XYZ file of C-alpha atoms in Angstrom:
323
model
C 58.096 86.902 83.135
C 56.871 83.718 81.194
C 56.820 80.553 83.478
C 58.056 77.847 80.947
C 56.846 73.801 81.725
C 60.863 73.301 82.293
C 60.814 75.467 85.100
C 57.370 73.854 86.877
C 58.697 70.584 86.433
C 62.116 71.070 87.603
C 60.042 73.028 90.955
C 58.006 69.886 91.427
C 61.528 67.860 91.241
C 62.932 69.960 93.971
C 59.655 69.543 95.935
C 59.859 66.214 95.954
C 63.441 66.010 97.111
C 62.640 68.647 99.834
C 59.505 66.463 101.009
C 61.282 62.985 100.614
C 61.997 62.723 103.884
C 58.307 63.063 105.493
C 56.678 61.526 102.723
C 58.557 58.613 103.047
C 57.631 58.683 106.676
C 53.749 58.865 105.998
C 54.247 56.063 103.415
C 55.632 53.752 106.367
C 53.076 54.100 108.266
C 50.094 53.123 105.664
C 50.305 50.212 104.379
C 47.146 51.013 101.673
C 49.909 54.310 100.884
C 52.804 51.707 100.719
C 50.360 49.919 98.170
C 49.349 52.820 96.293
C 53.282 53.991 95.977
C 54.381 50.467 94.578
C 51.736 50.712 91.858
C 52.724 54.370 90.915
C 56.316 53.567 90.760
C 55.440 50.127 88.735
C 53.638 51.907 86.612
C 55.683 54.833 85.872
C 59.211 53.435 85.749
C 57.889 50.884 83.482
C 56.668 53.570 80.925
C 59.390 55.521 80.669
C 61.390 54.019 78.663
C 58.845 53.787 76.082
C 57.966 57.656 76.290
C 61.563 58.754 75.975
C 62.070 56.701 72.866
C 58.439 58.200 71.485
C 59.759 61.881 71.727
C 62.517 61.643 70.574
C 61.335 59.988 67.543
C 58.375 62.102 67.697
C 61.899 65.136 67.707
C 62.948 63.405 64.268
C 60.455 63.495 62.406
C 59.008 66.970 63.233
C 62.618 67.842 62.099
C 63.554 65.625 59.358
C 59.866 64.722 57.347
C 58.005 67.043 55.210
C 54.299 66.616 55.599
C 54.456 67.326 51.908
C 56.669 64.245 51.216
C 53.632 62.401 52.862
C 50.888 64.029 50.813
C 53.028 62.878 47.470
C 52.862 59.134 48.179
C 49.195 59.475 48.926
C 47.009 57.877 45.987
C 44.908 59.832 43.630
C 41.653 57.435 44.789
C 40.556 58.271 47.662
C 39.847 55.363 49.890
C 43.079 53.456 48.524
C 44.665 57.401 50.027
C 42.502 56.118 53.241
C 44.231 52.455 53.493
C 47.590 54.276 52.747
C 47.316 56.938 55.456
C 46.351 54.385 58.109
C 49.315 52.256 57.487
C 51.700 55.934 57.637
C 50.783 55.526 60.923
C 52.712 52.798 61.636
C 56.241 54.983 60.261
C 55.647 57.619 62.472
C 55.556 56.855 66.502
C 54.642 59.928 68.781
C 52.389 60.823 70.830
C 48.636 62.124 70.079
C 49.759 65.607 70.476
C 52.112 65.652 67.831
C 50.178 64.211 65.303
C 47.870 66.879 65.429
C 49.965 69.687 64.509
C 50.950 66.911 60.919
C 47.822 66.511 60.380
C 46.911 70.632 60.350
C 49.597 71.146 57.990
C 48.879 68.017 55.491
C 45.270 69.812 55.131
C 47.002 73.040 54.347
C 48.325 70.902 51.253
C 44.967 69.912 50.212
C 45.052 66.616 51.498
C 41.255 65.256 51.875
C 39.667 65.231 55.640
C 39.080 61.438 55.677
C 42.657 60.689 54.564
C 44.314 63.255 57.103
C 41.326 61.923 59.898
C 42.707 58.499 59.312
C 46.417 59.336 59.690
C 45.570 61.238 62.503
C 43.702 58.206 64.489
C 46.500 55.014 63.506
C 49.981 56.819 64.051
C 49.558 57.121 67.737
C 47.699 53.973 68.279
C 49.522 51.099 66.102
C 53.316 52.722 65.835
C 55.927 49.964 66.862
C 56.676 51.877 70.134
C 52.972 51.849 71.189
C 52.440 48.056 70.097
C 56.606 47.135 71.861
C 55.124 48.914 74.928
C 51.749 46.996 74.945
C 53.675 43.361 74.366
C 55.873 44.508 77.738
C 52.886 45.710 79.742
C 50.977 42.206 78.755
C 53.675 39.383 78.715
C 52.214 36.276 77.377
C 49.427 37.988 76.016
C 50.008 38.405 72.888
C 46.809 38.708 71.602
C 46.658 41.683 73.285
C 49.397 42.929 70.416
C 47.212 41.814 67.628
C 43.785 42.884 69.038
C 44.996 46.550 69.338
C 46.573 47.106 66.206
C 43.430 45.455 64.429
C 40.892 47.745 66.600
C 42.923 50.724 66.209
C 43.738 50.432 62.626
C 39.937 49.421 62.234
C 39.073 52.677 63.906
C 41.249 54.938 61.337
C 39.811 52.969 58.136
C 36.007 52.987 59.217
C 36.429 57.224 60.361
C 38.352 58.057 57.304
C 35.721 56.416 55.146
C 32.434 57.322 57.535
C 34.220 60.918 56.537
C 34.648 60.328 53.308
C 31.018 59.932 53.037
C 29.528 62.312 55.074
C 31.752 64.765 56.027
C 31.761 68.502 54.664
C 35.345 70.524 53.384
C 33.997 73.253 55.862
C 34.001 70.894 58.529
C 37.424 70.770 58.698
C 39.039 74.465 58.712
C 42.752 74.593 59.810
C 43.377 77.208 62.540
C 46.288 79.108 63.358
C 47.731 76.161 66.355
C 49.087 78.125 69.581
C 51.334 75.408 70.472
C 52.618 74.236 67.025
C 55.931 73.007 68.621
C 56.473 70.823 65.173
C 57.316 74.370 63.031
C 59.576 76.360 66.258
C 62.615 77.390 66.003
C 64.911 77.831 62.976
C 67.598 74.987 62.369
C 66.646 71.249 62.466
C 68.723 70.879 65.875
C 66.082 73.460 67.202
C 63.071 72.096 66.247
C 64.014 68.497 67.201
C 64.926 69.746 70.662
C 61.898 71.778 70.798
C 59.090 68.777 70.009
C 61.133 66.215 72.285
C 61.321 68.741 75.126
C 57.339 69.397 74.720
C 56.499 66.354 73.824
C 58.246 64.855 76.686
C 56.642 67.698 79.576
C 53.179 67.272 78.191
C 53.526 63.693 78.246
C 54.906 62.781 81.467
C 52.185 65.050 83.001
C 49.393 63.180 82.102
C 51.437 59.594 82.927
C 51.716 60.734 86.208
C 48.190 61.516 86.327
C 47.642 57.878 84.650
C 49.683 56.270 87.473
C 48.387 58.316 90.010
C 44.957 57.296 89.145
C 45.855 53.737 88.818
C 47.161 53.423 92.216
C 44.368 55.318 93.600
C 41.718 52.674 91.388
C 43.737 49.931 93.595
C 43.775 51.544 96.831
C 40.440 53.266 96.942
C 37.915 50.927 95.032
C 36.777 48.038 96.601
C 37.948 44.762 95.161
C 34.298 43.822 95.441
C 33.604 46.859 92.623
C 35.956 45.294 90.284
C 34.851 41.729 90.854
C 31.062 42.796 90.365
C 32.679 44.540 86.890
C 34.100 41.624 85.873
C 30.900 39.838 86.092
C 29.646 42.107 83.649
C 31.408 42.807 80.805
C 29.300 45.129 78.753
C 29.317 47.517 81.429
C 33.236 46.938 82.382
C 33.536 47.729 78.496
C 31.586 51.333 78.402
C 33.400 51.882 82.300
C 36.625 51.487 80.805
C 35.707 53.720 77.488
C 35.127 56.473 79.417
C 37.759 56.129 81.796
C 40.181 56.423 78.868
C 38.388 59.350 77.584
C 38.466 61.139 81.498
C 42.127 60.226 82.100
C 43.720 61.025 78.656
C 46.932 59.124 79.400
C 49.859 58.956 76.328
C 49.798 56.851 74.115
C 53.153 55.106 74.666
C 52.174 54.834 78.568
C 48.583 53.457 78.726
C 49.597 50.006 78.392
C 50.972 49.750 81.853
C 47.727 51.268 83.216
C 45.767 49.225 81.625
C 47.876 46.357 82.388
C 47.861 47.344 86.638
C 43.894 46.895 86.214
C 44.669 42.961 86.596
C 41.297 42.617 88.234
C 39.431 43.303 85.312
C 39.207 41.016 82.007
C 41.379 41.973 78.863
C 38.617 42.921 76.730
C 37.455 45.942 78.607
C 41.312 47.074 78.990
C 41.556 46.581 75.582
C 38.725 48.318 74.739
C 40.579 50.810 76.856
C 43.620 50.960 74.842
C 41.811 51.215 71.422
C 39.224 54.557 72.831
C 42.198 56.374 74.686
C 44.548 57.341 71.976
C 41.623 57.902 69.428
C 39.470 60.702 71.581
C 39.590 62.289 74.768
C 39.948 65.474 76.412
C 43.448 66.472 75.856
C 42.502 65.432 72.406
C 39.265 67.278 72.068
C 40.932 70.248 73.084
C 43.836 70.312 70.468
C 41.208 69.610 67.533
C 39.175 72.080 68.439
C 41.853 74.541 68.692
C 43.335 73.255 65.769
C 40.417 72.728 63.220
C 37.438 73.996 65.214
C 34.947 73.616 67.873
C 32.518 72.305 65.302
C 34.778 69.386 63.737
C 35.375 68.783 67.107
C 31.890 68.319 67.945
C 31.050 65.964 65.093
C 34.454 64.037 65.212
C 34.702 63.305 69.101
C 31.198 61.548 69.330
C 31.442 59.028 66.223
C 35.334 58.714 66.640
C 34.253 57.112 70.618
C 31.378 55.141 68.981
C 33.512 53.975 66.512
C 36.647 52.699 68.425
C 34.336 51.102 70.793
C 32.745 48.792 68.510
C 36.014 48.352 66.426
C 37.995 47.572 69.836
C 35.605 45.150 71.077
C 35.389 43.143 67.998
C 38.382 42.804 67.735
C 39.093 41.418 71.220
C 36.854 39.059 70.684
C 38.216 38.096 67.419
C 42.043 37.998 68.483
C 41.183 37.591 72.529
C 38.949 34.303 72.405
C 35.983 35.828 73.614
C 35.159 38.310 76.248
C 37.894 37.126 78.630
């Protein structure tokens, strides 16, 4: 018998009702737990919202668009194709995971690897939901808004075109995807329920995860750690990089982690927010599945290099400075 996600999730729901009772207990009598609960709950409840609009958009269009509607508006030169594909992104909210399986079939059309790269990179880092959630997670921070969009959509442009020049067609080979959720079932209704419903699992996994490890950051780093990072932001900048690669949170939900990190300046949480939905290990995994352990191996490296340098100049440029 196949054990579906529905059914482990709705286990772990009737755990948590069964242990309620002596969980709550052990919560009362810690206050570092009662800490670490408040930040999880903060951070989750906020997100939510956000992810359940981002499936079931992410639903829509897996139902209702034609990657090969997409590859006809595309321009016959390639790096105007490049510009155009970044700014699809910004049509088409959902989460990293289903942009994959879009960007699979657009290459089956014959769309070119830097223009599908650069789709692939801006639609789950500068779609409205993404940039509504960021503007919530960061109130009065608006700069926060503009730096991400800038660094992310900087990111797509410089990889499609970095691609463009040095990348190989055999680089990029289209596998037969495992979990291609976008093409199940047979009537619209099906495969809209069928992306939402994994889209919404696969997501809320790795949020929970995200706020789990954000209340932990609070609870069991010393505040002394994070003022000694402060002090240095180059290294708070590379820390926070690779935290976003290691904790591969959703797109539409790593605003509010970032945002619980209030210890730390906005520059390396933004630098944060600009790495996370462009490469990391949920990521790495799908695009090697989907395209190949070798594309995978060239794309993950420059992709991190590149959305590090993109994301911190432009915090500096829309932030004021490394603040």
């Amino acid at each position: 018998m196949r054990v579906s996600s529905t059914y482990v999730l709705a286990a772990l729901v009737v755990l948590g009702v069964a242990c309620h009772g002596p969980l709550e207990r052990a919560a009362a009598s810690s206050a570092r737990l009662q800490t670490a609960v408040t930040i999880f709950a903060g951070v989750f409840v906020q997100a939510v919202p956000f992810l359940a609009l981002g499936v079931t958009v992410s639903g829509a269009i897996a139902a209702f668009v034609s990657p090969a509607l997409l590859r006809k508006v595309l321009p016959r030169n390639e790096t105007a194709a490049i510009g155009v594909a970044g700014l699809a992104g910004m049509a088409l909210p959902g989460c990293e995971c289903g942009v994959v399986p879009v960007a699979r079939r657009l290459t089956d059309q014959g769309a070119p690897g830097s223009v599908v790269l650069a789709f692939m990179l801006s639609a789950p880092a500068i779609n409205p939901v993404v940039l509504i959630a960021t503007a919530v997670a960061f109130p009065g921070e608006p700069g926060m808004v503009v730096a991400r969009f800038t660094g992310s959509l900087a990111t797509a442009f410089t990889m499609g075109l970095l691609w463009s020049r040095i990348g190989r067609p055999g680089w990029l080979l289209p596998r037969a995807a495992r979990h291609d959720h976008c093409a199940t079932g047979h009537s619209r209704w099906q495969i809209f329920t069928e992306t939402a419903r994994h889209d919404l699992l696969q997501a809320s996994a790795f949020l929970v995860l995200g706020a789990v490890a954000a209340a932990a950051l609070h609870v069991l780093v010393p505040p002394s750690w994070y003022e000694h990072l402060a002090g240095q932001v180059a290294t708070a900048i590379l820390v926070m990089a690779v935290l976003a690669i290691v904790l591969a949170l959703c797109s539409e939900a790593d605003a509010f982690v970032a945002a619980s990190m209030s210890a730390l300046p906005l520059l390396p949480r933004l630098v944060f927010l600009v790495v996370g939905p462009a490469v990391d290990v949920k990521l790495f995994a799908m695009q090697a599945g989907t395209f190949g352990r070798q594309f995978a191996l060239r794309f993950a490296p420059l992709t991190f290099a590149v959305a590090l340098v993109c994301g911190t100049i432009a915090g500096l440029a829309c932030l004021g400075g490394a603040r």
